[in-house]
C-alpha atoms as an extended CHARMM CRD file, in Angstrom:
* protein
*
       218  EXT
         1         1  MET       CA             17.6420000000       -1.1090000000      -22.8630000000  PROA      1               0.0000000000
         2         2  SER       CA             15.3640000000       -4.4240000000      -23.9040000000  PROA      2               0.0000000000
         3         3  ILE       CA             12.3170000000       -5.8180000000      -22.0410000000  PROA      3               0.0000000000
         4         4  SER       CA             11.9350000000       -9.5830000000      -20.8380000000  PROA      4               0.0000000000
         5         5  SER       CA              9.3490000000      -11.3080000000      -22.9060000000  PROA      5               0.0000000000
         6         6  VAL       CA              6.8600000000      -12.6590000000      -20.9230000000  PROA      6               0.0000000000
         7         7  THR       CA              3.6640000000      -14.7700000000      -22.0900000000  PROA      7               0.0000000000
         8         8  ALA       CA              0.2490000000      -14.9240000000      -21.6100000000  PROA      8               0.0000000000
         9         9  ALA       CA              1.0790000000      -18.3920000000      -19.8650000000  PROA      9               0.0000000000
        10        10  ASN       CA              3.3390000000      -17.0460000000      -17.2390000000  PROA      10              0.0000000000
        11        11  VAL       CA              0.7490000000      -14.1950000000      -16.5520000000  PROA      11              0.0000000000
        12        12  THR       CA             -2.1890000000      -16.1450000000      -16.4340000000  PROA      12              0.0000000000
        13        13  ALA       CA             -1.5030000000      -19.6670000000      -15.4090000000  PROA      13              0.0000000000
        14        14  THR       CA             -3.2690000000      -20.2560000000      -12.1790000000  PROA      14              0.0000000000
        15        15  SER       CA             -6.4700000000      -18.1720000000      -13.9550000000  PROA      15              0.0000000000
        16        16  GLU       CA             -6.3650000000      -20.9140000000      -17.1340000000  PROA      16              0.0000000000
        17        17  THR       CA             -6.3900000000      -23.6750000000      -14.5580000000  PROA      17              0.0000000000
        18        18  SER       CA             -9.1360000000      -22.7370000000      -13.2400000000  PROA      18              0.0000000000
        19        19  LEU       CA            -10.9870000000      -21.8260000000      -15.9880000000  PROA      19              0.0000000000
        20        20  SER       CA            -10.3990000000      -25.1490000000      -18.0170000000  PROA      20              0.0000000000
        21        21  GLN       CA            -11.3050000000      -27.0150000000      -14.5600000000  PROA      21              0.0000000000
        22        22  LEU       CA            -14.9100000000      -24.2510000000      -14.8180000000  PROA      22              0.0000000000
        23        23  GLY       CA            -14.8160000000      -26.1370000000      -18.2490000000  PROA      23              0.0000000000
        24        24  GLN       CA            -14.4310000000      -29.8940000000      -17.9360000000  PROA      24              0.0000000000
        25        25  ASP       CA            -16.9630000000      -29.3700000000      -14.8750000000  PROA      25              0.0000000000
        26        26  TYR       CA            -19.3340000000      -27.7920000000      -17.4550000000  PROA      26              0.0000000000
        27        27  GLU       CA            -18.6290000000      -30.6910000000      -20.1200000000  PROA      27              0.0000000000
        28        28  THR       CA            -19.2790000000      -33.6190000000      -17.5070000000  PROA      28              0.0000000000
        29        29  PHE       CA            -22.9120000000      -31.7380000000      -16.0780000000  PROA      29              0.0000000000
        30        30  LEU       CA            -23.9560000000      -31.4170000000      -19.6830000000  PROA      30              0.0000000000
        31        31  GLY       CA            -22.7190000000      -34.5580000000      -20.8770000000  PROA      31              0.0000000000
        32        32  LEU       CA            -24.5020000000      -36.5650000000      -17.2440000000  PROA      32              0.0000000000
        33        33  LEU       CA            -27.9310000000      -34.2990000000      -18.6560000000  PROA      33              0.0000000000
        34        34  VAL       CA            -28.2570000000      -35.3470000000      -21.8190000000  PROA      34              0.0000000000
        35        35  ALA       CA            -27.8950000000      -39.3220000000      -20.7990000000  PROA      35              0.0000000000
        36        36  GLN       CA            -30.3530000000      -39.0180000000      -18.2440000000  PROA      36              0.0000000000
        37        37  ILE       CA            -32.2460000000      -37.6590000000      -20.8470000000  PROA      37              0.0000000000
        38        38  GLN       CA            -31.8470000000      -40.1100000000      -23.6980000000  PROA      38              0.0000000000
        39        39  ASN       CA            -31.6320000000      -43.4570000000      -21.1620000000  PROA      39              0.0000000000
        40        40  GLN       CA            -34.8810000000      -41.7640000000      -18.7900000000  PROA      40              0.0000000000
        41        41  ASP       CA            -38.0730000000      -44.3930000000      -19.0240000000  PROA      41              0.0000000000
        42        42  PRO       CA            -40.6140000000      -42.7450000000      -22.2450000000  PROA      42              0.0000000000
        43        43  LEU       CA            -43.3280000000      -44.1500000000      -19.8480000000  PROA      43              0.0000000000
        44        44  GLU       CA            -42.1200000000      -42.1460000000      -16.7830000000  PROA      44              0.0000000000
        45        45  PRO       CA            -40.2410000000      -39.6320000000      -17.6650000000  PROA      45              0.0000000000
        46        46  MET       CA            -38.0350000000      -36.3060000000      -15.9060000000  PROA      46              0.0000000000
        47        47  ASP       CA            -40.3030000000      -34.8730000000      -14.1850000000  PROA      47              0.0000000000
        48        48  ALA       CA            -41.0060000000      -30.7740000000      -15.6250000000  PROA      48              0.0000000000
        49        49  THR       CA            -39.7560000000      -28.9520000000      -12.1280000000  PROA      49              0.0000000000
        50        50  GLN       CA            -36.9670000000      -31.3580000000      -12.2640000000  PROA      50              0.0000000000
        51        51  PHE       CA            -35.6030000000      -30.8710000000      -16.2560000000  PROA      51              0.0000000000
        52        52  VAL       CA            -35.8510000000      -27.3080000000      -15.4460000000  PROA      52              0.0000000000
        53        53  SER       CA            -33.7300000000      -27.5500000000      -12.7370000000  PROA      53              0.0000000000
        54        54  GLN       CA            -31.2890000000      -29.1250000000      -13.6690000000  PROA      54              0.0000000000
        55        55  ILE       CA            -31.6420000000      -26.4540000000      -16.8920000000  PROA      55              0.0000000000
        56        56  ALA       CA            -30.8330000000      -23.2850000000      -14.5380000000  PROA      56              0.0000000000
        57        57  THR       CA            -27.6040000000      -24.9760000000      -13.1990000000  PROA      57              0.0000000000
        58        58  LEU       CA            -26.7040000000      -25.7430000000      -17.2130000000  PROA      58              0.0000000000
        59        59  THR       CA            -27.4100000000      -22.0260000000      -17.6360000000  PROA      59              0.0000000000
        60        60  GLN       CA            -25.5400000000      -20.9810000000      -14.2500000000  PROA      60              0.0000000000
        61        61  VAL       CA            -22.4690000000      -22.9190000000      -15.0280000000  PROA      61              0.0000000000
        62        62  GLU       CA            -22.4140000000      -21.1720000000      -18.3560000000  PROA      62              0.0000000000
        63        63  GLN       CA            -22.9570000000      -17.9900000000      -17.3920000000  PROA      63              0.0000000000
        64        64  SER       CA            -19.2660000000      -18.3980000000      -14.6770000000  PROA      64              0.0000000000
        65        65  VAL       CA            -17.3580000000      -20.6050000000      -17.8010000000  PROA      65              0.0000000000
        66        66  ASN       CA            -17.7640000000      -17.0130000000      -19.8540000000  PROA      66              0.0000000000
        67        67  MET       CA            -17.7740000000      -14.3980000000      -16.7280000000  PROA      67              0.0000000000
        68        68  ASN       CA            -14.5660000000      -16.0270000000      -16.4240000000  PROA      68              0.0000000000
        69        69  ALA       CA            -13.2470000000      -16.0440000000      -20.2810000000  PROA      69              0.0000000000
        70        70  GLN       CA            -14.0030000000      -12.1780000000      -20.2690000000  PROA      70              0.0000000000
        71        71  LEU       CA            -11.5200000000      -11.6750000000      -16.8800000000  PROA      71              0.0000000000
        72        72  GLU       CA             -9.1530000000      -13.1570000000      -18.2110000000  PROA      72              0.0000000000
        73        73  GLN       CA             -9.4690000000      -11.3750000000      -22.0090000000  PROA      73              0.0000000000
        74        74  LEU       CA             -9.1260000000       -8.1400000000      -19.0100000000  PROA      74              0.0000000000
        75        75  ARG       CA             -7.2230000000       -9.5680000000      -17.3770000000  PROA      75              0.0000000000
        76        76  SER       CA             -4.5140000000       -9.8870000000      -19.6650000000  PROA      76              0.0000000000
        77        77  SER       CA             -5.3660000000       -6.6120000000      -21.2740000000  PROA      77              0.0000000000
        78        78  LEU       CA             -4.4040000000       -4.4820000000      -17.7450000000  PROA      78              0.0000000000
        79        79  ALA       CA             -0.9340000000       -6.7990000000      -17.3450000000  PROA      79              0.0000000000
        80        80  LEU       CA             -0.4260000000       -5.6930000000      -21.7410000000  PROA      80              0.0000000000
        81        81  THR       CA             -0.7990000000       -1.6780000000      -19.9560000000  PROA      81              0.0000000000
        82        82  ALA       CA              0.4810000000       -2.6510000000      -17.3090000000  PROA      82              0.0000000000
        83        83  SER       CA              3.6730000000       -3.3660000000      -19.0430000000  PROA      83              0.0000000000
        84        84  MET       CA              3.3330000000       -0.1210000000      -21.6710000000  PROA      84              0.0000000000
        85        85  SER       CA              3.4030000000        1.5860000000      -18.5550000000  PROA      85              0.0000000000
        86        86  GLU       CA              6.4370000000        0.5620000000      -16.8440000000  PROA      86              0.0000000000
        87        87  ALA       CA              8.6170000000        0.2320000000      -20.0400000000  PROA      87              0.0000000000
        88        88  SER       CA              7.9160000000        3.9880000000      -20.6070000000  PROA      88              0.0000000000
        89        89  LEU       CA             10.6230000000        4.7460000000      -18.0160000000  PROA      89              0.0000000000
        90        90  ILE       CA             13.0800000000        2.8920000000      -19.7370000000  PROA      90              0.0000000000
        91        91  GLY       CA             15.6080000000        6.0400000000      -20.2180000000  PROA      91              0.0000000000
        92        92  ARG       CA             14.3970000000        7.8050000000      -17.5140000000  PROA      92              0.0000000000
        93        93  THR       CA             16.2200000000        8.2700000000      -14.0020000000  PROA      93              0.0000000000
        94        94  VAL       CA             14.3130000000        7.8230000000      -11.2940000000  PROA      94              0.0000000000
        95        95  SER       CA             14.8220000000        8.0450000000       -6.9720000000  PROA      95              0.0000000000
        96        96  VAL       CA             13.2750000000        4.7520000000       -5.2380000000  PROA      96              0.0000000000
        97        97  PRO       CA             14.4120000000        3.9910000000       -1.1430000000  PROA      97              0.0000000000
        98        98  ALA       CA             18.0570000000        2.0560000000       -1.4500000000  PROA      98              0.0000000000
        99        99  ASP       CA             20.6470000000        2.5400000000        1.1490000000  PROA      99              0.0000000000
       100       100  THR       CA             23.4050000000        1.5850000000       -1.4940000000  PROA      100             0.0000000000
       101       101  ILE       CA             25.0780000000        3.7070000000       -3.7990000000  PROA      101             0.0000000000
       102       102  ASN       CA             27.0300000000        2.4580000000       -6.8180000000  PROA      102             0.0000000000
       103       103  LEU       CA             30.3420000000        4.6410000000       -8.5750000000  PROA      103             0.0000000000
       104       104  HSD       CA             29.8070000000        3.2980000000      -11.8630000000  PROA      104             0.0000000000
       105       105  ALA       CA             33.4070000000        4.6190000000      -12.3330000000  PROA      105             0.0000000000
       106       106  VAL       CA             36.5750000000        5.6210000000      -10.2510000000  PROA      106             0.0000000000
       107       107  GLY       CA             36.1940000000        8.9090000000       -9.4380000000  PROA      107             0.0000000000
       108       108  MET       CA             32.6190000000        9.3780000000      -10.9190000000  PROA      108             0.0000000000
       109       109  PRO       CA             29.8480000000       11.8460000000       -9.3650000000  PROA      109             0.0000000000
       110       110  VAL       CA             26.9930000000        9.3270000000       -7.7860000000  PROA      110             0.0000000000
       111       111  ALA       CA             23.8950000000       11.5470000000       -6.4430000000  PROA      111             0.0000000000
       112       112  PHE       CA             21.5940000000       10.2020000000       -3.2630000000  PROA      112             0.0000000000
       113       113  GLY       CA             18.4650000000       11.7140000000       -1.3750000000  PROA      113             0.0000000000
       114       114  TYR       CA             17.3120000000       11.7420000000        2.3360000000  PROA      114             0.0000000000
       115       115  GLU       CA             14.2640000000       12.4070000000        3.7530000000  PROA      115             0.0000000000
       116       116  LEU       CA             14.0820000000       13.3330000000        7.9480000000  PROA      116             0.0000000000
       117       117  GLU       CA             10.7990000000       12.4340000000        9.6440000000  PROA      117             0.0000000000
       118       118  GLY       CA             12.3680000000       14.9270000000       12.0910000000  PROA      118             0.0000000000
       119       119  THR       CA             13.6180000000       17.7880000000       13.1510000000  PROA      119             0.0000000000
       120       120  ALA       CA             17.6860000000       17.4590000000       13.4300000000  PROA      120             0.0000000000
       121       121  SER       CA             20.1690000000       20.6590000000       13.9090000000  PROA      121             0.0000000000
       122       122  THR       CA             23.1040000000       18.7940000000       11.4740000000  PROA      122             0.0000000000
       123       123  VAL       CA             22.9480000000       16.2670000000        9.4230000000  PROA      123             0.0000000000
       124       124  GLY       CA             25.7560000000       14.3700000000        7.8600000000  PROA      124             0.0000000000
       125       125  ALA       CA             26.4240000000       11.6060000000        5.8000000000  PROA      125             0.0000000000
       126       126  VAL       CA             28.6910000000        8.5990000000        5.7360000000  PROA      126             0.0000000000
       127       127  ILE       CA             29.9620000000        6.4130000000        2.8080000000  PROA      127             0.0000000000
       128       128  THR       CA             31.4600000000        3.0360000000        3.7010000000  PROA      128             0.0000000000
       129       129  ASP       CA             32.9720000000        0.2910000000        1.5160000000  PROA      129             0.0000000000
       130       130  ALA       CA             31.8060000000       -3.2230000000        1.1680000000  PROA      130             0.0000000000
       131       131  SER       CA             34.1700000000       -3.6170000000        3.9640000000  PROA      131             0.0000000000
       132       132  GLY       CA             32.8090000000       -0.6790000000        6.7530000000  PROA      132             0.0000000000
       133       133  ASN       CA             35.0310000000        1.2580000000        6.4370000000  PROA      133             0.0000000000
       134       134  VAL       CA             34.5070000000        4.8920000000        6.2660000000  PROA      134             0.0000000000
       135       135  VAL       CA             35.3210000000        6.3370000000        2.9620000000  PROA      135             0.0000000000
       136       136  ARG       CA             33.7690000000        9.4980000000        2.8570000000  PROA      136             0.0000000000
       137       137  THR       CA             31.9000000000       11.6240000000        4.8070000000  PROA      137             0.0000000000
       138       138  ILE       CA             30.0670000000       14.9550000000        3.8450000000  PROA      138             0.0000000000
       139       139  GLU       CA             28.9440000000       17.1900000000        6.3930000000  PROA      139             0.0000000000
       140       140  GLN       CA             26.7380000000       20.3820000000        6.5430000000  PROA      140             0.0000000000
       141       141  LEU       CA             23.8630000000       18.6620000000        4.5220000000  PROA      141             0.0000000000
       142       142  PRO       CA             20.3700000000       20.1710000000        4.8680000000  PROA      142             0.0000000000
       143       143  THR       CA             18.6120000000       19.4640000000        7.4550000000  PROA      143             0.0000000000
       144       144  THR       CA             14.4210000000       20.1310000000        5.9430000000  PROA      144             0.0000000000
       145       145  THR       CA             12.3920000000       18.2370000000        7.0520000000  PROA      145             0.0000000000
       146       146  GLY       CA              9.4160000000       16.4800000000        4.8040000000  PROA      146             0.0000000000
       147       147  VAL       CA             10.9460000000       16.8500000000        1.3970000000  PROA      147             0.0000000000
       148       148  ILE       CA             13.7900000000       14.4860000000       -0.4770000000  PROA      148             0.0000000000
       149       149  ASN       CA             17.2150000000       16.7390000000       -0.0500000000  PROA      149             0.0000000000
       150       150  GLU       CA             19.3210000000       15.1650000000       -2.6740000000  PROA      150             0.0000000000
       151       151  VAL       CA             22.9880000000       15.0630000000       -2.2250000000  PROA      151             0.0000000000
       152       152  VAL       CA             25.2860000000       14.2950000000       -4.4400000000  PROA      152             0.0000000000
       153       153  TRP       CA             28.6950000000       12.9240000000       -3.5650000000  PROA      153             0.0000000000
       154       154  ASP       CA             32.2530000000       13.7590000000       -6.0080000000  PROA      154             0.0000000000
       155       155  GLY       CA             33.2560000000       10.0700000000       -6.3730000000  PROA      155             0.0000000000
       156       156  LEU       CA             36.1330000000       11.2450000000       -4.0380000000  PROA      156             0.0000000000
       157       157  ASP       CA             37.4810000000        9.6830000000       -0.8370000000  PROA      157             0.0000000000
       158       158  ALA       CA             38.2910000000       11.5840000000        2.1690000000  PROA      158             0.0000000000
       159       159  TYR       CA             41.9450000000       12.2130000000        1.1980000000  PROA      159             0.0000000000
       160       160  GLY       CA             40.7600000000       13.6800000000       -1.6860000000  PROA      160             0.0000000000
       161       161  GLN       CA             41.9980000000       10.1530000000       -4.4040000000  PROA      161             0.0000000000
       162       162  PRO       CA             39.6160000000        8.7550000000       -6.7700000000  PROA      162             0.0000000000
       163       163  ALA       CA             36.9970000000        6.1370000000       -4.6100000000  PROA      163             0.0000000000
       164       164  PRO       CA             37.1420000000        3.0630000000       -6.7870000000  PROA      164             0.0000000000
       165       165  ALA       CA             33.8080000000        1.8830000000       -8.9360000000  PROA      165             0.0000000000
       166       166  GLY       CA             31.2970000000       -0.8360000000       -7.2160000000  PROA      166             0.0000000000
       167       167  THR       CA             28.9870000000       -0.7360000000       -4.2790000000  PROA      167             0.0000000000
       168       168  TYR       CA             28.6140000000        1.4030000000       -1.2950000000  PROA      168             0.0000000000
       169       169  ARG       CA             26.2360000000        2.4490000000        1.7290000000  PROA      169             0.0000000000
       170       170  VAL       CA             25.0610000000        5.6500000000        2.7370000000  PROA      170             0.0000000000
       171       171  SER       CA             23.8080000000        6.3710000000        6.3060000000  PROA      171             0.0000000000
       172       172  LEU       CA             23.0120000000        9.9180000000        7.7170000000  PROA      172             0.0000000000
       173       173  THR       CA             24.3330000000       10.9150000000       11.0590000000  PROA      173             0.0000000000
       174       174  ALA       CA             21.6090000000       13.4890000000       12.8330000000  PROA      174             0.0000000000
       175       175  GLU       CA             22.4460000000       15.7860000000       15.2350000000  PROA      175             0.0000000000
       176       176  ASP       CA             19.6030000000       16.3860000000       18.1660000000  PROA      176             0.0000000000
       177       177  ALA       CA             17.3680000000       14.1570000000       15.6760000000  PROA      177             0.0000000000
       178       178  THR       CA             13.9080000000       13.7130000000       16.3690000000  PROA      178             0.0000000000
       179       179  GLY       CA             12.7540000000       11.3420000000       14.5440000000  PROA      179             0.0000000000
       180       180  GLY       CA             14.4350000000        8.5670000000       11.7300000000  PROA      180             0.0000000000
       181       181  TYR       CA             15.3330000000        9.5200000000        8.2070000000  PROA      181             0.0000000000
       182       182  ASN       CA             15.5960000000        6.8310000000        4.6680000000  PROA      182             0.0000000000
       183       183  THR       CA             17.7170000000        7.3150000000        1.7840000000  PROA      183             0.0000000000
       184       184  PHE       CA             17.0420000000        7.2040000000       -1.5090000000  PROA      184             0.0000000000
       185       185  VAL       CA             19.4310000000        6.4320000000       -4.6200000000  PROA      185             0.0000000000
       186       186  ARG       CA             19.1860000000        8.3760000000       -8.0070000000  PROA      186             0.0000000000
       187       187  ASP       CA             19.1880000000        5.7480000000      -11.0080000000  PROA      187             0.0000000000
       188       188  THR       CA             18.7100000000        5.2100000000      -14.8750000000  PROA      188             0.0000000000
       189       189  VAL       CA             15.8380000000        2.1990000000      -16.0560000000  PROA      189             0.0000000000
       190       190  ASP       CA             17.4840000000       -0.0110000000      -18.2270000000  PROA      190             0.0000000000
       191       191  SER       CA             15.3540000000       -2.6790000000      -18.6760000000  PROA      191             0.0000000000
       192       192  VAL       CA             11.6880000000       -4.5410000000      -17.2650000000  PROA      192             0.0000000000
       193       193  SER       CA             11.9920000000       -7.8240000000      -16.0050000000  PROA      193             0.0000000000
       194       194  TYR       CA              9.3270000000      -10.1480000000      -14.9010000000  PROA      194             0.0000000000
       195       195  VAL       CA             10.2340000000      -12.4440000000      -11.9120000000  PROA      195             0.0000000000
       196       196  GLY       CA              6.6970000000      -14.4930000000      -10.1340000000  PROA      196             0.0000000000
       197       197  GLY       CA              3.9960000000      -12.2500000000      -12.3680000000  PROA      197             0.0000000000
       198       198  GLN       CA              5.2490000000       -9.4910000000      -11.4040000000  PROA      198             0.0000000000
       199       199  GLN       CA              6.9940000000       -6.3670000000      -13.0310000000  PROA      199             0.0000000000
       200       200  PHE       CA             10.5250000000       -5.7540000000      -12.5670000000  PROA      200             0.0000000000
       201       201  LEU       CA             12.6310000000       -2.5270000000      -13.3260000000  PROA      201             0.0000000000
       202       202  ASN       CA             16.4440000000       -3.1400000000      -13.6160000000  PROA      202             0.0000000000
       203       203  LEU       CA             18.3700000000        0.0190000000      -13.2950000000  PROA      203             0.0000000000
       204       204  ALA       CA             21.6430000000        0.9010000000      -14.6010000000  PROA      204             0.0000000000
       205       205  GLY       CA             23.5390000000        0.2640000000      -11.4060000000  PROA      205             0.0000000000
       206       206  GLY       CA             22.4940000000       -3.3510000000      -10.9940000000  PROA      206             0.0000000000
       207       207  THR       CA             19.4150000000       -3.5800000000       -8.3320000000  PROA      207             0.0000000000
       208       208  MET       CA             15.8820000000       -4.2800000000       -8.8810000000  PROA      208             0.0000000000
       209       209  ALA       CA             12.6850000000       -1.8790000000       -8.0200000000  PROA      209             0.0000000000
       210       210  ARG       CA              9.6070000000       -1.7990000000       -8.4030000000  PROA      210             0.0000000000
       211       211  SER       CA              7.2630000000        1.2770000000      -10.3690000000  PROA      211             0.0000000000
       212       212  GLY       CA              5.7590000000        1.5960000000       -7.4670000000  PROA      212             0.0000000000
       213       213  ASP       CA              8.5410000000        2.6160000000       -5.2840000000  PROA      213             0.0000000000
       214       214  ILE       CA              9.6310000000        5.4260000000       -7.2960000000  PROA      214             0.0000000000
       215       215  VAL       CA              8.9290000000        8.3530000000       -5.2180000000  PROA      215             0.0000000000
       216       216  LYS       CA             10.8400000000       10.8180000000       -7.8120000000  PROA      216             0.0000000000
       217       217  ILE       CA             11.0440000000       10.4410000000      -12.0870000000  PROA      217             0.0000000000
       218       218  GLU       CA             12.9950000000       12.5510000000      -13.9800000000  PROA      218             0.0000000000
């Protein structure tokens, strides 16, 4: 189990570019102001009002540079805090929305869950393989609405034989249903990775999920 490394450049590349440009503009403005003072006509010096106005503009630019630097430090701190929070999930079992489950070993039990959006008289789970063939149907499941009902597939097919390890799809059959349903996979967080500046949880089954998708932590 590990956390993929991430550099500040990967997290703040865009904001650093904007800050660098602002800093360059500040240096350019300062250089022009100094050159203007050095080359002014002693007999017709710069108007005091105009000079004060330019100094005020220079001060505003400087404050913007400092504010952006402070915001960048805050952004980095928040990113580090979020990273540590994600890391605390490593080794924990979580439930996230998914319609596929992974059988890690032949005949090994695997858990999943579902939530009914409306009432139904009966509920069943249909497990199919990668080719769409029905491997197992589990009948008489709970019809409770508004909660995640947990199901454990024993890893056996319809004939009581161990199913091969691999990825399977789960769907529900619901008689007299008044709404849809959502299915959830239950898996262990192996590591945390960063893709495009976003953090993802790598699950033991080989899938990825965001922490915001988690509906249950065990």
